mmCIF file with all atom_site columns, C-alpha atoms in Angstrom:
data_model
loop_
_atom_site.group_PDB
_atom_site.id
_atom_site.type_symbol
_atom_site.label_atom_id
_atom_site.label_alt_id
_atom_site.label_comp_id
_atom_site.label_asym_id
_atom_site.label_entity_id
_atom_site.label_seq_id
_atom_site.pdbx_PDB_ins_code
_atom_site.Cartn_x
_atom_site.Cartn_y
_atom_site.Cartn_z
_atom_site.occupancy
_atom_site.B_iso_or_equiv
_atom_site.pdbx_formal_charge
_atom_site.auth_seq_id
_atom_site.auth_comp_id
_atom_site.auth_asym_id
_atom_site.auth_atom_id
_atom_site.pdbx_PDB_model_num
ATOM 1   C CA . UNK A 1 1   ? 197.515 112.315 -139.461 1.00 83.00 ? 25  UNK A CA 1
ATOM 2   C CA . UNK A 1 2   ? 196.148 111.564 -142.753 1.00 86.00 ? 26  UNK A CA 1
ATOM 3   C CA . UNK A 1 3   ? 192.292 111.037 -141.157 1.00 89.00 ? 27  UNK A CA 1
ATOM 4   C CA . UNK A 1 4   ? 192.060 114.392 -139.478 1.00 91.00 ? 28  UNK A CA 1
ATOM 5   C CA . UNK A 1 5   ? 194.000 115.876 -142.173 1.00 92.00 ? 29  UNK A CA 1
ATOM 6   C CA . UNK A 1 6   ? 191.278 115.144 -144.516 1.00 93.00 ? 30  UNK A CA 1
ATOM 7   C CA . UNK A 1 7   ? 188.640 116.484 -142.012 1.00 95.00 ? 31  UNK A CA 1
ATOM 8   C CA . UNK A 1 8   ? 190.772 119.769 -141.617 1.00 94.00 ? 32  UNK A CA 1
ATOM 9   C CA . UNK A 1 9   ? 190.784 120.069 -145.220 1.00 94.00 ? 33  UNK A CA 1
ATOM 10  C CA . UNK A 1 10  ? 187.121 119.677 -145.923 1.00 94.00 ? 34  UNK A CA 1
ATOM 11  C CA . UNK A 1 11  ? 186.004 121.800 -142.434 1.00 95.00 ? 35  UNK A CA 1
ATOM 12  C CA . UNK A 1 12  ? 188.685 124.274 -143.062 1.00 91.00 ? 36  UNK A CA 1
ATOM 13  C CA . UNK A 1 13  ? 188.543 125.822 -139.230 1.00 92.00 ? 37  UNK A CA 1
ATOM 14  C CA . UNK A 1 14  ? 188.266 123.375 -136.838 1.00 95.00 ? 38  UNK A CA 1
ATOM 15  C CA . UNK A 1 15  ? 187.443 126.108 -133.878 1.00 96.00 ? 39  UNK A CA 1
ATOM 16  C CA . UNK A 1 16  ? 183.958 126.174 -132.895 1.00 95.00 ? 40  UNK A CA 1
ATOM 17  C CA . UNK A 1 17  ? 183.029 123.358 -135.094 1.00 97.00 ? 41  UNK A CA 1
ATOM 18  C CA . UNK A 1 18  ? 180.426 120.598 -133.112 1.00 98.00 ? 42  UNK A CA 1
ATOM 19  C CA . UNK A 1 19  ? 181.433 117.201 -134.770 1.00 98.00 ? 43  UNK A CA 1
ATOM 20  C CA . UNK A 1 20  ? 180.239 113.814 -133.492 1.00 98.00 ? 44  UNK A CA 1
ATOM 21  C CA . UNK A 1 21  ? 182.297 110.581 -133.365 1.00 98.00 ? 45  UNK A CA 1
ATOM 22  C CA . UNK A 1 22  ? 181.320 107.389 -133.696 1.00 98.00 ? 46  UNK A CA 1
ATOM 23  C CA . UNK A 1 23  ? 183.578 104.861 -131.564 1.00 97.00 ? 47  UNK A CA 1
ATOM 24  C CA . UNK A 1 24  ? 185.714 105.523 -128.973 1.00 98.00 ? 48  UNK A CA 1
ATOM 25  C CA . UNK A 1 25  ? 187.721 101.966 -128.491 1.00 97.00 ? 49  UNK A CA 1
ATOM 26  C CA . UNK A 1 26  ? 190.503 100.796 -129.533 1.00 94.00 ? 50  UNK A CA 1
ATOM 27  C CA . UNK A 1 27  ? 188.788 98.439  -131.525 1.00 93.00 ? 51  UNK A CA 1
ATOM 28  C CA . UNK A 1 28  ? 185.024 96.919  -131.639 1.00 93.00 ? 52  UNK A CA 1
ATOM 29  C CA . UNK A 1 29  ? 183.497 94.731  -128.786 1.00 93.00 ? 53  UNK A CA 1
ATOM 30  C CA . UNK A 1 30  ? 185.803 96.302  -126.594 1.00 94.00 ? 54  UNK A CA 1
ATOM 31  C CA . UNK A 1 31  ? 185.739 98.903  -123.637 1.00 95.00 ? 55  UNK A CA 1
ATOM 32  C CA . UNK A 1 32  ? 189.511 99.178  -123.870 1.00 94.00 ? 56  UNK A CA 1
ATOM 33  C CA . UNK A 1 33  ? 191.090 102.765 -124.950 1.00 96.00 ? 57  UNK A CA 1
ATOM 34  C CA . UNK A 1 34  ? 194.448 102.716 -124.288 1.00 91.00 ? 58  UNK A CA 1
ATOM 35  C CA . UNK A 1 35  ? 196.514 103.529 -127.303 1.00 92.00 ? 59  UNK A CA 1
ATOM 36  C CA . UNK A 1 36  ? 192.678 104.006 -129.047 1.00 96.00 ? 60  UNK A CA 1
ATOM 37  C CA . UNK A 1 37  ? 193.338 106.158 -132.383 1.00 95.00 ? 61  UNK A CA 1
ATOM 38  C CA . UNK A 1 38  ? 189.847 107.068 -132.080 1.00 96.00 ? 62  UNK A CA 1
ATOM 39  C CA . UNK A 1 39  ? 190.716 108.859 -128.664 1.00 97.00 ? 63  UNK A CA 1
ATOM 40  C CA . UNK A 1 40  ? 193.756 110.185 -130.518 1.00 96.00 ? 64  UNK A CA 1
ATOM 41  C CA . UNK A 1 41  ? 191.762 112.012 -132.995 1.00 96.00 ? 65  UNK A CA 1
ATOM 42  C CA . UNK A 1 42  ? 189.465 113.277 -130.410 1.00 97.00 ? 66  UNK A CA 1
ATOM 43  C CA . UNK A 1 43  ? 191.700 114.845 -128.193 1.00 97.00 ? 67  UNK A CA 1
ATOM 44  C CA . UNK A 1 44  ? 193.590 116.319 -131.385 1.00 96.00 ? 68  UNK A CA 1
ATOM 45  C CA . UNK A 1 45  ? 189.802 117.880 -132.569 1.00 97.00 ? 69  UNK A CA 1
ATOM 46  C CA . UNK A 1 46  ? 189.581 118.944 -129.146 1.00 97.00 ? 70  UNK A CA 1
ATOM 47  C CA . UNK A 1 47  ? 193.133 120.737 -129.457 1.00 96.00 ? 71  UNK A CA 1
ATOM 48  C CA . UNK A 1 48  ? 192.095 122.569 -132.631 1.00 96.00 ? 72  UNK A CA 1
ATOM 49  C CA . UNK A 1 49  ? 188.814 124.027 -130.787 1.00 97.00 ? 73  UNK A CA 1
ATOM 50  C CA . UNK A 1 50  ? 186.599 121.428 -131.802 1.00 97.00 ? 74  UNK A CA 1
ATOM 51  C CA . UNK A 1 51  ? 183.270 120.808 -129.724 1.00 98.00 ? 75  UNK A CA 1
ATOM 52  C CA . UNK A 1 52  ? 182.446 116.707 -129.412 1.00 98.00 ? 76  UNK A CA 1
ATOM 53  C CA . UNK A 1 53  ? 179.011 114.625 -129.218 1.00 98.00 ? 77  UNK A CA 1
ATOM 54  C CA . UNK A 1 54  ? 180.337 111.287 -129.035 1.00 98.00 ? 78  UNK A CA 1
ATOM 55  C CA . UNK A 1 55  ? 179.275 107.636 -128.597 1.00 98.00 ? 79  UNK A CA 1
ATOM 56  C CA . UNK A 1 56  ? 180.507 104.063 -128.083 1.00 98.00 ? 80  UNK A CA 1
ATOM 57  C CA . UNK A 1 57  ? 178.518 100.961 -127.158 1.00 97.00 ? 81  UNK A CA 1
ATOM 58  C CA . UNK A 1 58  ? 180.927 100.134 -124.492 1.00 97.00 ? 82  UNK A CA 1
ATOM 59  C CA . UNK A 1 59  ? 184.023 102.221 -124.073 1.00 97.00 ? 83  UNK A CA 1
ATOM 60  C CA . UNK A 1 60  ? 182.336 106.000 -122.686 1.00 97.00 ? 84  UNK A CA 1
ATOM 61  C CA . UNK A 1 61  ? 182.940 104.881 -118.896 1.00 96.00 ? 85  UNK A CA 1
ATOM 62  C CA . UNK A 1 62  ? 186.660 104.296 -119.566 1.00 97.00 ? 86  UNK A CA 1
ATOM 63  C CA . UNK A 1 63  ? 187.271 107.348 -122.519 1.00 97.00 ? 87  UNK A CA 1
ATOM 64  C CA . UNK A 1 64  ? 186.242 109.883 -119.960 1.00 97.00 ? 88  UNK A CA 1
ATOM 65  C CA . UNK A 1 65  ? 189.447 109.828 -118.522 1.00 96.00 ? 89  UNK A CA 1
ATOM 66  C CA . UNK A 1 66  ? 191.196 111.031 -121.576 1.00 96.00 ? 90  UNK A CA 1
ATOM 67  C CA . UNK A 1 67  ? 188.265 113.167 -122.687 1.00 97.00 ? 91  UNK A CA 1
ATOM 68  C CA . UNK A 1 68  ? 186.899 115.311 -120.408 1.00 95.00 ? 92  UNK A CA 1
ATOM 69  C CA . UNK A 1 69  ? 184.510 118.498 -121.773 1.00 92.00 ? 93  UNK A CA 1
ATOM 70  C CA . UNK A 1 70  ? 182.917 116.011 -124.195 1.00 97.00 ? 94  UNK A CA 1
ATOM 71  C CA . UNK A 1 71  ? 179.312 115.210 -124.472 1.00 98.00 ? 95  UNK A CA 1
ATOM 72  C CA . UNK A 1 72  ? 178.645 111.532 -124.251 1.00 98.00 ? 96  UNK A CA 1
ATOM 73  C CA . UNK A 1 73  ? 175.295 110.014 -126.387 1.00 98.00 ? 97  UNK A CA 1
ATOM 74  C CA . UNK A 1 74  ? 173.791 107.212 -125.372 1.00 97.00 ? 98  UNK A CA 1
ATOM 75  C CA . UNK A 1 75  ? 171.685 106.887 -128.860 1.00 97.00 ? 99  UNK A CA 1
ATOM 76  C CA . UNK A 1 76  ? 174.360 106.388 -131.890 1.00 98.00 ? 100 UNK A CA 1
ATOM 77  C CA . UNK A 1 77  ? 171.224 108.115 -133.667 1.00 98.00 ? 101 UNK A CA 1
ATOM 78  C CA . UNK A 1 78  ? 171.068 111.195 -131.624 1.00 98.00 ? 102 UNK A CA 1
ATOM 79  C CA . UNK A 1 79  ? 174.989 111.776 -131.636 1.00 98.00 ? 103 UNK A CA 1
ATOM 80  C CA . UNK A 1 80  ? 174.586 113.902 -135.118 1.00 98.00 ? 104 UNK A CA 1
ATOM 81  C CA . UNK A 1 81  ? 172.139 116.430 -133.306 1.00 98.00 ? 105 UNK A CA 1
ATOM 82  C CA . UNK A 1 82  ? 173.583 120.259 -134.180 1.00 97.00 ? 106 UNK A CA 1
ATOM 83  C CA . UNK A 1 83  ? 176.967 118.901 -135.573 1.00 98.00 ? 107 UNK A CA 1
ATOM 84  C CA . UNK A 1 84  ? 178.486 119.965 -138.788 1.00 98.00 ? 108 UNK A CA 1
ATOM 85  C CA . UNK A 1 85  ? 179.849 116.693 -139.324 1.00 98.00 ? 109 UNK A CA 1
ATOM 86  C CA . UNK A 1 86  ? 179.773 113.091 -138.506 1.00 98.00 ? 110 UNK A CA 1
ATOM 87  C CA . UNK A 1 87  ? 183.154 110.626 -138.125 1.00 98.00 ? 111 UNK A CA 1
ATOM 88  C CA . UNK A 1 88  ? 183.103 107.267 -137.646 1.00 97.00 ? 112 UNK A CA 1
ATOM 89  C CA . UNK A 1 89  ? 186.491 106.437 -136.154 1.00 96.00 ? 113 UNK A CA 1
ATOM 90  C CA . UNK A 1 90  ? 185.756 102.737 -134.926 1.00 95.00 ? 114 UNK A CA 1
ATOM 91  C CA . UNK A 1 91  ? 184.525 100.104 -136.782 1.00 94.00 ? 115 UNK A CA 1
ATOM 92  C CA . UNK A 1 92  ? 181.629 98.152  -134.644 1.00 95.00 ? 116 UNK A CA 1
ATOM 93  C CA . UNK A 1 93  ? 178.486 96.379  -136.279 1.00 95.00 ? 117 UNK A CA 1
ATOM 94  C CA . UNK A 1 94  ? 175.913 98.390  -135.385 1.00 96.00 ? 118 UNK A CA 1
ATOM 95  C CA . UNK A 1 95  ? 177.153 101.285 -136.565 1.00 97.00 ? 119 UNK A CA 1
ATOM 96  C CA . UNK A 1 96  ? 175.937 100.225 -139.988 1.00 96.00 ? 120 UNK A CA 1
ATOM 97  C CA . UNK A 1 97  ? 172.771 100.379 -138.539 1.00 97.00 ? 121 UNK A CA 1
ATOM 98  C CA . UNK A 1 98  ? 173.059 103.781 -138.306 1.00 97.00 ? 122 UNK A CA 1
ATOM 99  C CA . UNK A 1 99  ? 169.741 105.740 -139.203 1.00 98.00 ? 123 UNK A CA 1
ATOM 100 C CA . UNK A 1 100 ? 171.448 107.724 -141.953 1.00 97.00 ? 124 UNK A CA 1
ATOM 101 C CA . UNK A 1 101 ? 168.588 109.889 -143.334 1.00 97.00 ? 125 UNK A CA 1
ATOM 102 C CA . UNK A 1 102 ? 167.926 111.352 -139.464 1.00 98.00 ? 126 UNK A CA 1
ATOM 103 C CA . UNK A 1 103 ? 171.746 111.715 -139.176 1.00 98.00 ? 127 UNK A CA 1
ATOM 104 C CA . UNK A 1 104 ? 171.799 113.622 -142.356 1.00 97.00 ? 128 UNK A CA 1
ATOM 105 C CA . UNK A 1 105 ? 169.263 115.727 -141.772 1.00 97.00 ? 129 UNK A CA 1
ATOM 106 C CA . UNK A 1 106 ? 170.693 116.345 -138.097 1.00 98.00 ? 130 UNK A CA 1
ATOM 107 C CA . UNK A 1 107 ? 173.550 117.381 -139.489 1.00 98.00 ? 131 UNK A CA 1
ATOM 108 C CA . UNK A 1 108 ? 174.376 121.713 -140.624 1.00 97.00 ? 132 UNK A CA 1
ATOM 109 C CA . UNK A 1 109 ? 175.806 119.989 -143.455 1.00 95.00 ? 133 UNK A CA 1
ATOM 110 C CA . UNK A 1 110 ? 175.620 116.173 -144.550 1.00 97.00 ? 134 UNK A CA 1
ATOM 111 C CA . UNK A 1 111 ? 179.707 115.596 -144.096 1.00 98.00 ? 135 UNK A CA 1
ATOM 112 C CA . UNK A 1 112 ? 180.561 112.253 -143.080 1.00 98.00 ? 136 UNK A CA 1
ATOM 113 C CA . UNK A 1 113 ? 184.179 111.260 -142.398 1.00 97.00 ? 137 UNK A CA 1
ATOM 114 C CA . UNK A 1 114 ? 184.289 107.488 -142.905 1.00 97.00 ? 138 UNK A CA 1
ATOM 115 C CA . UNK A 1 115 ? 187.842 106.274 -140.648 1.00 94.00 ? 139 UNK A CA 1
ATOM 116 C CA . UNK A 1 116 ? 186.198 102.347 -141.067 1.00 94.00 ? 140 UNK A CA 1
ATOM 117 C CA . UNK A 1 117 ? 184.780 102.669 -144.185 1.00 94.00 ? 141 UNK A CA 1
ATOM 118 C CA . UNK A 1 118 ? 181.463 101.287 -143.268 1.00 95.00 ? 142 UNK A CA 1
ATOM 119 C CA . UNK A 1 119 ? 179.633 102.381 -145.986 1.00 96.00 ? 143 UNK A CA 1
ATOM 120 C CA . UNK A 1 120 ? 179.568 102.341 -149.884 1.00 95.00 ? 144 UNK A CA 1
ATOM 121 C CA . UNK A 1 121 ? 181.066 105.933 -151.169 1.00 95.00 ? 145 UNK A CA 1
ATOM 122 C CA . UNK A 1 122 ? 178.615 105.901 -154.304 1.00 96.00 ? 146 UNK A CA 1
ATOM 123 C CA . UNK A 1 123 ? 175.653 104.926 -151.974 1.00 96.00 ? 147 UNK A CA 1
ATOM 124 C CA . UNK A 1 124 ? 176.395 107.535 -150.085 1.00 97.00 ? 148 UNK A CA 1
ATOM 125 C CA . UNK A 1 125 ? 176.680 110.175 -152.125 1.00 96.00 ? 149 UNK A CA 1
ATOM 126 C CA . UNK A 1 126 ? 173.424 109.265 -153.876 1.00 97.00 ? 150 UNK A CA 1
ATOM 127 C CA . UNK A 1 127 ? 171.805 109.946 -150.783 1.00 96.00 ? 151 UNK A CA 1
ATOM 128 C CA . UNK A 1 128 ? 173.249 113.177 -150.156 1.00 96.00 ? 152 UNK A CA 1
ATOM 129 C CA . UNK A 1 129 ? 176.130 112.848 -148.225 1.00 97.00 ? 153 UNK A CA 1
ATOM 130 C CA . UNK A 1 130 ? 179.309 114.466 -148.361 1.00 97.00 ? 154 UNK A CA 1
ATOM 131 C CA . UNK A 1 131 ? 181.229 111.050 -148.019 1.00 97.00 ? 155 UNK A CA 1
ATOM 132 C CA . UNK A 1 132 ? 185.411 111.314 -147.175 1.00 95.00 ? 156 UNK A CA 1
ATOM 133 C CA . UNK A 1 133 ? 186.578 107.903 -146.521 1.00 92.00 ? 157 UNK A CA 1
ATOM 134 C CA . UNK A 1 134 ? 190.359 106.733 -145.651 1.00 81.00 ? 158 UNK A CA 1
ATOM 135 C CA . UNK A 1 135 ? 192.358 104.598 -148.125 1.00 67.00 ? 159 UNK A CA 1
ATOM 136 C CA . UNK A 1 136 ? 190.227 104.511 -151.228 1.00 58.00 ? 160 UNK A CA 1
#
């Protein structure tokens, strides 16, 4: 509740907004969704009007059950294309290789919702990013 209240309060409409999301499992180096609060928050985007580019490195097959009208990335790097925002919602290792100058850049604004915090806040806002992370 807190997570997408955050992103509601930075986005302030949620309709017609294209967001991408990071991680789809329940948890990393995993394909399993069930009870995933990363599916959660997608469906609840979706509710609000939301439009979704999303990516996992091994749960897609099994989320399109529960997420159906979503556009599934195969590139982590490409998921950002014509979004307004980015959200990482589960925590898996290469996701801090994320290519975050092409991300940012890919983005209509540089807005990056941080549900694993992955990434250093001050780092992040050095290099331009609009950085809302959970818990700190």
């Amino acid at each position: 509740d807190r997570f997408l209240k955050k992103i509601t309060d930075t986005l302030w409409v949620l309709k017609e907004k294209r967001i991408g999301v990071l991680g789809l499992a329940f948890k990393q180096n995993t394909d399993d969704v069930r009870k995933s609060p990363a599916i959660e928050l997608c469906q609840r985007l979706l509710k609000e009007g939301a439009t979704l580019r999303v990516h996992d490195p091994k749960a897609m097959d099994k989320a399109k059950a529960f997420l159906p009208g979503v556009t599934y990335v195969e590139d982590m790097n490409s998921v950002a294309e014509g979004c307004d925002a980015l959200v990482i919602a589960t925590e898996w290792d290469e996701f801090k290789q994320l290519d975050l100058e092409r991300a940012r850049h890919a983005l209509s604004h540089p807005i990056m919702f941080d549900g694993r915090n992955l990434f250093d806040a001050v780092e992040m806002e050095k290099a331009g990013w609009i950085y809302k992370s959970i818990g700190r």
